[in-house]
Structure formats: C-alpha cells, structure tokens
PDB file of C-alpha atoms and ligand atoms in Angstrom:
ATOM      1  CA  MET U 570       0.000   0.000   0.000  1.00 81.00           C
ATOM      2  CA  TRP U 571       2.919   2.370   0.760  1.00 97.00           C
ATOM      3  CA  PRO U 572       6.226   0.946  -0.406  1.00 98.00           C
ATOM      4  CA  TYR U 573       7.753   4.432  -0.276  1.00 98.00           C
ATOM      5  CA  PRO U 574       9.863   6.204   2.360  1.00 98.00           C
ATOM      6  CA  ARG U 575       8.094   7.785   5.346  1.00 98.00           C
ATOM      7  CA  THR U 576       9.868  11.117   5.445  1.00 98.00           C
ATOM      8  CA  LEU U 577      10.446  13.394   2.465  1.00 98.00           C
ATOM      9  CA  ALA U 578      12.280  16.704   2.255  1.00 98.00           C
ATOM     10  CA  HIS U 579       9.703  19.234   1.024  1.00 99.00           C
ATOM     11  CA  ARG U 580      10.778  21.131  -2.107  1.00 98.00           C
ATOM     12  CA  GLY U 581      14.185  19.499  -1.917  1.00 98.00           C
ATOM     13  CA  GLY U 582      15.626  20.817   1.317  1.00 98.00           C
ATOM     14  CA  GLY U 583      12.676  22.206   3.241  1.00 98.00           C
ATOM     15  CA  THR U 584      13.378  25.642   4.681  1.00 98.00           C
ATOM     16  CA  LEU U 585      17.121  25.088   4.876  1.00 98.00           C
ATOM     17  CA  ALA U 586      17.949  25.912   1.267  1.00 98.00           C
ATOM     18  CA  PRO U 587      16.334  27.690  -1.699  1.00 98.00           C
ATOM     19  CA  GLU U 588      13.348  25.539  -2.606  1.00 98.00           C
ATOM     20  CA  ASN U 589      13.267  23.370  -5.715  1.00 98.00           C
ATOM     21  CA  THR U 590      16.933  23.839  -6.613  1.00 98.00           C
ATOM     22  CA  LEU U 591      19.831  21.418  -6.943  1.00 98.00           C
ATOM     23  CA  ALA U 592      21.291  23.081  -3.840  1.00 98.00           C
ATOM     24  CA  ALA U 593      18.131  22.086  -1.966  1.00 98.00           C
ATOM     25  CA  LEU U 594      18.618  18.456  -2.974  1.00 98.00           C
ATOM     26  CA  ARG U 595      22.245  18.585  -1.819  1.00 98.00           C
ATOM     27  CA  CYS U 596      21.073  20.075   1.470  1.00 98.00           C
ATOM     28  CA  GLY U 597      18.437  17.379   1.946  1.00 98.00           C
ATOM     29  CA  LEU U 598      21.040  14.725   1.343  1.00 98.00           C
ATOM     30  CA  ALA U 599      23.415  16.370   3.828  1.00 98.00           C
ATOM     31  CA  TYR U 600      20.687  15.897   6.462  1.00 98.00           C
ATOM     32  CA  GLY U 601      20.310  12.237   5.533  1.00 98.00           C
ATOM     33  CA  TYR U 602      17.155  12.628   3.429  1.00 98.00           C
ATOM     34  CA  ARG U 603      17.109  10.166   0.552  1.00 98.00           C
ATOM     35  CA  ALA U 604      13.501  10.993  -0.334  1.00 98.00           C
ATOM     36  CA  VAL U 605      12.230  14.247  -1.707  1.00 98.00           C
ATOM     37  CA  GLU U 606       9.153  16.132  -2.924  1.00 98.00           C
ATOM     38  CA  PHE U 607       9.420  18.813  -5.592  1.00 99.00           C
ATOM     39  CA  ASP U 608       7.150  20.692  -8.027  1.00 99.00           C
ATOM     40  CA  VAL U 609       7.230  20.469 -11.822  1.00 99.00           C
ATOM     41  CA  MET U 610       5.824  22.995 -14.313  1.00 98.00           C
ATOM     42  CA  LEU U 611       6.275  23.557 -18.052  1.00 98.00           C
ATOM     43  CA  ALA U 612       8.522  26.249 -19.509  1.00 98.00           C
ATOM     44  CA  SER U 613       7.456  28.078 -22.699  1.00 98.00           C
ATOM     45  CA  ASP U 614       9.214  25.470 -24.846  1.00 98.00           C
ATOM     46  CA  GLY U 615       7.308  22.646 -23.170  1.00 98.00           C
ATOM     47  CA  VAL U 616      10.333  21.473 -21.168  1.00 98.00           C
ATOM     48  CA  PRO U 617       9.440  20.506 -17.577  1.00 99.00           C
ATOM     49  CA  VAL U 618      11.250  22.602 -14.954  1.00 99.00           C
ATOM     50  CA  VAL U 619      11.309  22.392 -11.161  1.00 99.00           C
ATOM     51  CA  VAL U 620       9.666  25.422  -9.588  1.00 99.00           C
ATOM     52  CA  HIS U 621       6.684  26.114  -7.330  1.00 98.00           C
ATOM     53  CA  ASP U 622       5.131  29.448  -8.321  1.00 98.00           C
ATOM     54  CA  PRO U 623       3.813  30.120 -11.844  1.00 98.00           C
ATOM     55  CA  GLU U 624       4.924  33.761 -11.449  1.00 98.00           C
ATOM     56  CA  LEU U 625       8.517  34.890 -11.086  1.00 98.00           C
ATOM     57  CA  GLY U 626       9.461  37.193  -8.248  1.00 98.00           C
ATOM     58  CA  ARG U 627       9.265  35.286  -4.968  1.00 98.00           C
ATOM     59  CA  THR U 628      12.115  32.793  -5.347  1.00 98.00           C
ATOM     60  CA  VAL U 629      13.213  33.451  -8.919  1.00 98.00           C
ATOM     61  CA  ALA U 630      14.455  36.965  -9.649  1.00 98.00           C
ATOM     62  CA  GLY U 631      12.550  38.506 -12.520  1.00 97.00           C
ATOM     63  CA  SER U 632       9.046  39.281 -13.622  1.00 98.00           C
ATOM     64  CA  GLY U 633       6.383  37.593 -15.692  1.00 98.00           C
ATOM     65  CA  HIS U 634       5.520  33.924 -15.698  1.00 98.00           C
ATOM     66  CA  VAL U 635       7.467  30.683 -15.839  1.00 98.00           C
ATOM     67  CA  SER U 636       5.507  29.934 -19.029  1.00 98.00           C
ATOM     68  CA  ASP U 637       6.935  33.096 -20.677  1.00 98.00           C
ATOM     69  CA  TYR U 638      10.492  31.718 -20.680  1.00 98.00           C
ATOM     70  CA  THR U 639      12.287  28.708 -22.108  1.00 98.00           C
ATOM     71  CA  ALA U 640      13.887  26.182 -19.805  1.00 98.00           C
ATOM     72  CA  ALA U 641      17.322  27.517 -20.811  1.00 98.00           C
ATOM     73  CA  GLN U 642      16.309  31.082 -19.916  1.00 98.00           C
ATOM     74  CA  LEU U 643      14.906  29.924 -16.563  1.00 98.00           C
ATOM     75  CA  GLY U 644      18.068  27.962 -15.897  1.00 98.00           C
ATOM     76  CA  ALA U 645      20.075  31.156 -16.262  1.00 98.00           C
ATOM     77  CA  MET U 646      17.856  33.080 -13.831  1.00 98.00           C
ATOM     78  CA  GLU U 647      18.719  33.653 -10.186  1.00 98.00           C
ATOM     79  CA  ALA U 648      16.802  31.219  -7.950  1.00 98.00           C
ATOM     80  CA  GLY U 649      19.145  31.010  -4.971  1.00 98.00           C
ATOM     81  CA  ALA U 650      20.177  34.518  -3.920  1.00 98.00           C
ATOM     82  CA  TRP U 651      16.816  35.308  -2.252  1.00 98.00           C
ATOM     83  CA  PHE U 652      17.664  32.643   0.320  1.00 98.00           C
ATOM     84  CA  GLY U 653      21.241  33.672   1.012  1.00 98.00           C
ATOM     85  CA  PRO U 654      24.362  34.886  -0.775  1.00 98.00           C
ATOM     86  CA  GLN U 655      25.984  31.456  -0.540  1.00 97.00           C
ATOM     87  CA  PHE U 656      23.262  30.174  -2.879  1.00 98.00           C
ATOM     88  CA  ALA U 657      23.683  32.863  -5.537  1.00 98.00           C
ATOM     89  CA  GLY U 658      23.949  31.391  -9.007  1.00 98.00           C
ATOM     90  CA  GLU U 659      21.427  28.590  -8.518  1.00 98.00           C
ATOM     91  CA  GLY U 660      19.095  28.586 -11.488  1.00 98.00           C
ATOM     92  CA  VAL U 661      15.699  27.010 -12.037  1.00 98.00           C
ATOM     93  CA  PRO U 662      16.675  23.400 -12.718  1.00 99.00           C
ATOM     94  CA  THR U 663      15.139  21.278 -15.434  1.00 99.00           C
ATOM     95  CA  PHE U 664      13.184  18.230 -14.325  1.00 99.00           C
ATOM     96  CA  ASP U 665      15.767  16.261 -16.278  1.00 98.00           C
ATOM     97  CA  ALA U 666      18.634  17.617 -14.137  1.00 98.00           C
ATOM     98  CA  VAL U 667      16.785  16.971 -10.881  1.00 98.00           C
ATOM     99  CA  VAL U 668      15.939  13.391 -11.822  1.00 99.00           C
ATOM    100  CA  ALA U 669      19.529  12.799 -12.931  1.00 98.00           C
ATOM    101  CA  TYR U 670      20.808  14.033  -9.557  1.00 98.00           C
ATOM    102  CA  CYS U 671      18.276  11.988  -7.597  1.00 98.00           C
ATOM    103  CA  LYS U 672      18.995   8.835  -9.550  1.00 98.00           C
ATOM    104  CA  ALA U 673      22.748   9.288  -9.130  1.00 98.00           C
ATOM    105  CA  GLN U 674      22.332   9.780  -5.361  1.00 98.00           C
ATOM    106  CA  ARG U 675      19.605   7.142  -4.955  1.00 98.00           C
ATOM    107  CA  ILE U 676      17.046   9.693  -3.777  1.00 98.00           C
ATOM    108  CA  TRP U 677      13.421   8.608  -4.077  1.00 98.00           C
ATOM    109  CA  MET U 678      11.030  11.167  -5.594  1.00 98.00           C
ATOM    110  CA  ASN U 679       7.474  12.338  -5.072  1.00 99.00           C
ATOM    111  CA  ILE U 680       7.029  14.377  -8.233  1.00 99.00           C
ATOM    112  CA  GLU U 681       4.312  16.964  -7.800  1.00 99.00           C
ATOM    113  CA  ILE U 682       2.773  17.971 -11.135  1.00 99.00           C
ATOM    114  CA  LYS U 683       2.173  21.694 -10.667  1.00 98.00           C
ATOM    115  CA  PRO U 684       0.518  23.030 -13.817  1.00 98.00           C
ATOM    116  CA  ALA U 685       0.450  26.738 -14.529  1.00 98.00           C
ATOM    117  CA  PRO U 686      -3.169  27.864 -14.848  1.00 96.00           C
ATOM    118  CA  GLY U 687      -4.806  26.409 -17.974  1.00 96.00           C
ATOM    119  CA  VAL U 688      -2.108  23.907 -18.922  1.00 98.00           C
ATOM    120  CA  ASP U 689      -3.112  21.024 -16.676  1.00 98.00           C
ATOM    121  CA  VAL U 690      -3.433  18.359 -19.363  1.00 98.00           C
ATOM    122  CA  ALA U 691      -0.214  19.233 -21.189  1.00 98.00           C
ATOM    123  CA  THR U 692       1.725  19.366 -17.911  1.00 99.00           C
ATOM    124  CA  GLY U 693       0.337  16.090 -16.580  1.00 99.00           C
ATOM    125  CA  ALA U 694       1.075  14.306 -19.842  1.00 98.00           C
ATOM    126  CA  ALA U 695       4.560  15.773 -20.285  1.00 98.00           C
ATOM    127  CA  VAL U 696       5.695  15.030 -16.740  1.00 99.00           C
ATOM    128  CA  ALA U 697       4.337  11.480 -16.855  1.00 99.00           C
ATOM    129  CA  ARG U 698       5.940  10.783 -20.241  1.00 98.00           C
ATOM    130  CA  ALA U 699       9.285  12.176 -19.144  1.00 98.00           C
ATOM    131  CA  THR U 700       9.179  10.158 -15.917  1.00 98.00           C
ATOM    132  CA  ARG U 701       8.313   6.974 -17.792  1.00 98.00           C
ATOM    133  CA  ASP U 702      11.261   7.548 -20.132  1.00 98.00           C
ATOM    134  CA  TYR U 703      13.713   8.284 -17.284  1.00 98.00           C
ATOM    135  CA  PHE U 704      12.620   5.130 -15.473  1.00 98.00           C
ATOM    136  CA  ALA U 705      12.188   2.753 -18.414  1.00 98.00           C
ATOM    137  CA  LYS U 706      14.806   0.354 -17.024  1.00 98.00           C
ATOM    138  CA  GLU U 707      13.302   0.380 -13.529  1.00 98.00           C
ATOM    139  CA  ILE U 708       9.797  -0.162 -14.939  1.00 98.00           C
ATOM    140  CA  ALA U 709      11.026  -3.183 -16.882  1.00 98.00           C
ATOM    141  CA  ALA U 710      12.813  -4.526 -13.798  1.00 98.00           C
ATOM    142  CA  GLY U 711       9.801  -4.017 -11.507  1.00 97.00           C
ATOM    143  CA  GLU U 712      11.768  -1.702  -9.207  1.00 98.00           C
ATOM    144  CA  LEU U 713      10.368   1.012  -6.946  1.00 98.00           C
ATOM    145  CA  LEU U 714       9.324   4.026  -9.043  1.00 98.00           C
ATOM    146  CA  PRO U 715       8.681   7.658  -8.189  1.00 98.00           C
ATOM    147  CA  LEU U 716       5.162   8.642  -7.169  1.00 99.00           C
ATOM    148  CA  LEU U 717       3.435  11.356  -9.196  1.00 99.00           C
ATOM    149  CA  SER U 718       0.954  13.614  -7.406  1.00 99.00           C
ATOM    150  CA  SER U 719      -1.130  16.672  -8.178  1.00 99.00           C
ATOM    151  CA  PHE U 720      -3.914  18.911  -6.926  1.00 98.00           C
ATOM    152  CA  SER U 721      -5.104  19.031 -10.544  1.00 98.00           C
ATOM    153  CA  ILE U 722      -7.567  16.317 -11.459  1.00 98.00           C
ATOM    154  CA  ALA U 723      -7.082  17.068 -15.168  1.00 98.00           C
ATOM    155  CA  ALA U 724      -3.311  16.678 -14.766  1.00 99.00           C
ATOM    156  CA  LEU U 725      -3.743  13.361 -12.941  1.00 99.00           C
ATOM    157  CA  GLU U 726      -6.055  12.062 -15.659  1.00 98.00           C
ATOM    158  CA  ALA U 727      -3.612  13.122 -18.367  1.00 99.00           C
ATOM    159  CA  ALA U 728      -0.719  11.499 -16.481  1.00 99.00           C
ATOM    160  CA  CYS U 729      -2.707   8.273 -16.241  1.00 98.00           C
ATOM    161  CA  GLN U 730      -3.409   8.299 -19.968  1.00 98.00           C
ATOM    162  CA  ALA U 731       0.197   9.075 -20.876  1.00 98.00           C
ATOM    163  CA  ALA U 732       1.865   6.595 -18.514  1.00 98.00           C
ATOM    164  CA  PRO U 733      -0.622   4.319 -16.754  1.00 98.00           C
ATOM    165  CA  GLU U 734       2.218   2.264 -15.301  1.00 97.00           C
ATOM    166  CA  LEU U 735       3.212   5.131 -12.980  1.00 98.00           C
ATOM    167  CA  ALA U 736       1.441   5.334  -9.612  1.00 98.00           C
ATOM    168  CA  ARG U 737      -0.308   8.577  -8.725  1.00 98.00           C
ATOM    169  CA  GLY U 738      -1.391  10.318  -5.512  1.00 99.00           C
ATOM    170  CA  TRP U 739      -4.271  12.786  -5.309  1.00 99.00           C
ATOM    171  CA  LEU U 740      -3.346  15.997  -3.506  1.00 99.00           C
ATOM    172  CA  VAL U 741      -6.056  17.804  -1.576  1.00 98.00           C
ATOM    173  CA  GLU U 742      -6.146  20.479   1.077  1.00 98.00           C
ATOM    174  CA  ALA U 743      -8.834  18.718   3.139  1.00 98.00           C
ATOM    175  CA  ILE U 744     -10.114  15.250   2.258  1.00 98.00           C
ATOM    176  CA  PRO U 745     -13.602  15.841   0.798  1.00 98.00           C
ATOM    177  CA  ALA U 746     -16.674  13.862   1.838  1.00 97.00           C
ATOM    178  CA  ASP U 747     -16.836  11.961  -1.485  1.00 97.00           C
ATOM    179  CA  TRP U 748     -13.099  11.297  -1.602  1.00 98.00           C
ATOM    180  CA  GLU U 749     -13.389   7.576  -2.179  1.00 98.00           C
ATOM    181  CA  ARG U 750     -15.431   7.923  -5.363  1.00 98.00           C
ATOM    182  CA  THR U 751     -12.956  10.412  -6.862  1.00 98.00           C
ATOM    183  CA  ALA U 752      -9.949   8.384  -5.769  1.00 98.00           C
ATOM    184  CA  LYS U 753     -11.404   5.316  -7.451  1.00 98.00           C
ATOM    185  CA  GLU U 754     -12.225   7.208 -10.647  1.00 98.00           C
ATOM    186  CA  LEU U 755      -8.707   8.618 -10.775  1.00 98.00           C
ATOM    187  CA  GLY U 756      -7.120   5.249 -10.033  1.00 98.00           C
ATOM    188  CA  VAL U 757      -4.747   6.789  -7.510  1.00 98.00           C
ATOM    189  CA  VAL U 758      -2.860   4.735  -4.935  1.00 98.00           C
ATOM    190  CA  ALA U 759      -2.709   7.411  -2.249  1.00 98.00           C
ATOM    191  CA  ILE U 760      -4.367  10.501  -0.823  1.00 98.00           C
ATOM    192  CA  HIS U 761      -2.058  13.424  -0.005  1.00 99.00           C
ATOM    193  CA  CYS U 762      -3.608  15.955   2.362  1.00 99.00           C
ATOM    194  CA  ASN U 763      -2.751  18.911   4.546  1.00 99.00           C
ATOM    195  CA  HIS U 764      -2.117  17.386   7.968  1.00 99.00           C
ATOM    196  CA  GLN U 765      -3.856  20.337   9.616  1.00 98.00           C
ATOM    197  CA  GLN U 766      -7.116  19.210   8.009  1.00 98.00           C
ATOM    198  CA  LEU U 767      -6.756  15.532   8.875  1.00 98.00           C
ATOM    199  CA  THR U 768      -8.627  13.802  11.693  1.00 98.00           C
ATOM    200  CA  ARG U 769      -7.894  10.427  13.194  1.00 98.00           C
ATOM    201  CA  ALA U 770     -11.253   9.142  11.902  1.00 98.00           C
ATOM    202  CA  LEU U 771     -10.495  10.219   8.330  1.00 98.00           C
ATOM    203  CA  ALA U 772      -7.030   8.696   8.502  1.00 98.00           C
ATOM    204  CA  LEU U 773      -8.577   5.430   9.580  1.00 98.00           C
ATOM    205  CA  ALA U 774     -11.154   5.566   6.779  1.00 98.00           C
ATOM    206  CA  VAL U 775      -8.492   6.133   4.108  1.00 98.00           C
ATOM    207  CA  LYS U 776      -6.359   3.300   5.434  1.00 98.00           C
ATOM    208  CA  GLU U 777      -9.304   0.932   5.767  1.00 98.00           C
ATOM    209  CA  ALA U 778     -10.235   1.623   2.141  1.00 98.00           C
ATOM    210  CA  GLY U 779      -6.767   0.439   1.143  1.00 98.00           C
ATOM    211  CA  TYR U 780      -5.154   3.725   0.088  1.00 98.00           C
ATOM    212  CA  GLY U 781      -1.816   5.151   1.038  1.00 98.00           C
ATOM    213  CA  LEU U 782      -2.034   8.308   3.163  1.00 98.00           C
ATOM    214  CA  PHE U 783       0.520  11.085   2.877  1.00 99.00           C
ATOM    215  CA  CYS U 784       0.568  14.436   4.679  1.00 99.00           C
ATOM    216  CA  TYR U 785       2.119  17.803   3.941  1.00 99.00           C
ATOM    217  CA  THR U 786       3.855  19.716   5.503  1.00 98.00           C
ATOM    218  CA  VAL U 787       4.687  18.365   8.959  1.00 98.00           C
ATOM    219  CA  ASN U 788       7.192  20.463  10.833  1.00 98.00           C
ATOM    220  CA  THR U 789       7.369  19.212  14.424  1.00 98.00           C
ATOM    221  CA  PRO U 790       8.505  15.801  15.683  1.00 98.00           C
ATOM    222  CA  GLU U 791       5.482  15.647  18.008  1.00 98.00           C
ATOM    223  CA  ARG U 792       2.982  16.062  15.195  1.00 98.00           C
ATOM    224  CA  ALA U 793       4.933  13.596  13.046  1.00 98.00           C
ATOM    225  CA  SER U 794       4.666  10.947  15.786  1.00 98.00           C
ATOM    226  CA  GLU U 795       0.966  11.616  16.225  1.00 98.00           C
ATOM    227  CA  LEU U 796       0.238  11.282  12.511  1.00 98.00           C
ATOM    228  CA  LEU U 797       2.263   8.081  12.219  1.00 98.00           C
ATOM    229  CA  ALA U 798       0.304   6.688  15.182  1.00 98.00           C
ATOM    230  CA  TRP U 799      -2.908   7.505  13.284  1.00 98.00           C
ATOM    231  CA  GLY U 800      -1.686   5.324  10.418  1.00 98.00           C
ATOM    232  CA  VAL U 801      -0.322   8.036   8.122  1.00 98.00           C
ATOM    233  CA  ASP U 802       2.188   6.359   5.809  1.00 98.00           C
ATOM    234  CA  GLY U 803       4.454   9.237   4.987  1.00 98.00           C
ATOM    235  CA  PHE U 804       4.860  12.996   5.079  1.00 98.00           C
ATOM    236  CA  CYS U 805       7.017  15.778   3.769  1.00 99.00           C
ATOM    237  CA  THR U 806       8.695  18.295   6.029  1.00 98.00           C
ATOM    238  CA  ASP U 807      10.400  21.652   5.865  1.00 98.00           C
ATOM    239  CA  ARG U 808      12.299  20.845   9.067  1.00 98.00           C
ATOM    240  CA  ILE U 809      14.797  18.254   7.935  1.00 98.00           C
ATOM    241  CA  ASP U 810      16.998  19.583  10.750  1.00 98.00           C
ATOM    242  CA  ILE U 811      14.693  18.515  13.603  1.00 98.00           C
ATOM    243  CA  ILE U 812      12.786  15.565  12.115  1.00 98.00           C
ATOM    244  CA  PRO U 813      15.166  12.704  11.440  1.00 97.00           C
ATOM    245  CA  SER U 814      14.804  10.884   8.153  1.00 98.00           C
ATOM    246  CA  MET U 815      12.986   7.549   8.432  1.00 95.00           C
ATOM    247  CA  ALA U 816      13.070   4.818   5.805  1.00 83.00           C
TER     248      ALA U 816
HETATM  249  O1  G3P R1182       3.141  17.792  -2.318  1.00 50.80           O
HETATM  250  C1  G3P R1182       2.909  18.341  -1.070  1.00 50.80           C
HETATM  251  C2  G3P R1182       3.019  19.829  -1.020  1.00 50.80           C
HETATM  252  O2  G3P R1182       4.178  20.241  -1.670  1.00 50.80           O
HETATM  253  C3  G3P R1182       1.822  20.521  -1.620  1.00 50.80           C
HETATM  254  O3  G3P R1182       1.830  21.893  -1.484  1.00 50.80           O
HETATM  255  O4  G3P R1182       2.172  24.192  -2.308  1.00 50.80           O
HETATM  256  O5  G3P R1182       4.023  23.021  -1.144  1.00 50.80           O
HETATM  257  O6  G3P R1182       3.367  22.341  -3.428  1.00 50.80           O
HETATM  258  P1  G3P R1182       2.908  22.898  -2.129  1.00 50.80           P
HETATM  259 MG1   MG R1183       4.723  20.659  -3.706  1.00 50.80          MG
END
C-alpha cells in the first residue's frame, strides 16, 4: 500500500535551502534525506522545470511567468540569492537535471505535477511521459518508481493516460466527503492531504479503504509521531533539521 519512504524533504531541502533547486537536494542529502518532494511545471518550450510558483518574483528573480520563458532562460535566472548569498547562481533546474541528480544519489522522488493555470493536461502528460522515459529500465525490472501527485484532477487524468504504469497520488487540502469515489475514478494509490485538516477518523477511513495516506507539511517531531500513530504512511517536512529521516 505504501512501499515508499516515510519522510520526504519538502521542495528538496525544506526551509534550509532555496526551494526546488539542486542546492536544496544537496542540502536534503546532507541531512540524511534520501527521499524528496518537488514541483514540476512547463517552460514556454514545453520542457518541464522544477519550480513552485507560476509567477517569477518570490524565489526566482525577474518578472512575468514561468511559461513566458524557455527552460534555458529559466536555468540562467537567479533562484538562490533570495535565500542567502551562498546560494547565488542557482538557477531554475530542469526536471531532467533533478531526476539525474536523484537517480545518481539514490534519492526517491514524489514528483508533484504543478501546472500553470490552464495547462493542466499538457503538464500532466509531459511530466508522466518524461518520468516513464527516465525510469524505463526500472519499470522493466519491476523496481520502486517515483510517485506522481497533483492537486489538478485534469493533470492526474492526463498522467494516467500518458503513462498508466506510474502510480499517482491525489493531492487535496482537506479530504472531501466523497473522496473515495474520486480516488477510485482517478485510479490513484494514495491521498495526499494537509495534515492540519486531517482527523484520526479520516485517517482510519483512508487506510481501511486500502489507500496510502501522505501528509504535507509536517514540521514538528510531536505532530509527526501523532500522525504516524494515526496510520499516516508518509509525510514531507520543511524541518529536515529537527525531524530525522525515516526509511
Ligand atoms: O506535495 C505536497 C506539497 O508540496 C503541496 O503543497 O504548495 O508546497 O506544493 P505545495
Ligand atoms: Mg509541492
């Protein structure tokens, strides 16, 4: 039901490094995290890149939208300096570069499909296809694969069509009343919810129905223990410094 690691570094290195950069992955690894969550969006040339916001300005210096620039242009932009001068020069990495790093370091991935508004289907399909191609050998060998997830139902459906062999998780803020029907329709293996909206009863219901249960973003060891005691299978955290990595 949940063959994946229990603890994931959110956006690469949580709040200890500029999110969704190669530096974040290095940071996560330095804290012993060999499992990671990150966000993938499409650049103007259709190349998947790793970034959270569809607009530039918060973590990536510049203005406009991610979808206004090619992956090469985004790669040359400044995505590290906002966090600290020691991270200056980090660009927006391509999905390709992040997967290559993770595979080389044996880091497991929860790949969040994060479509810019209006491009849900194209993003879901492109990310799923790219993932299937990167992991062709592992798929053939029956090895553990990354888990795709998204808040976007259209992106999840497109991912399923493009690469049905890849498992998917459905991301929600709060688990809705009719969650089981939607989960079944989507063919997902897990529900990913905001831990602040989760109750013990709902956790039990999800587990009893046979789904994996994943929470974001859990930042204290006490809450992590409580959620695991409720049956939560895994979670991502910003606080890789105070929550030790668990297999
Ligand atoms: O995938 C879990 C979590 O990352 C979802 O929220 O906004 O941090 O991508 P966000
Ligand atoms: Mg995310």
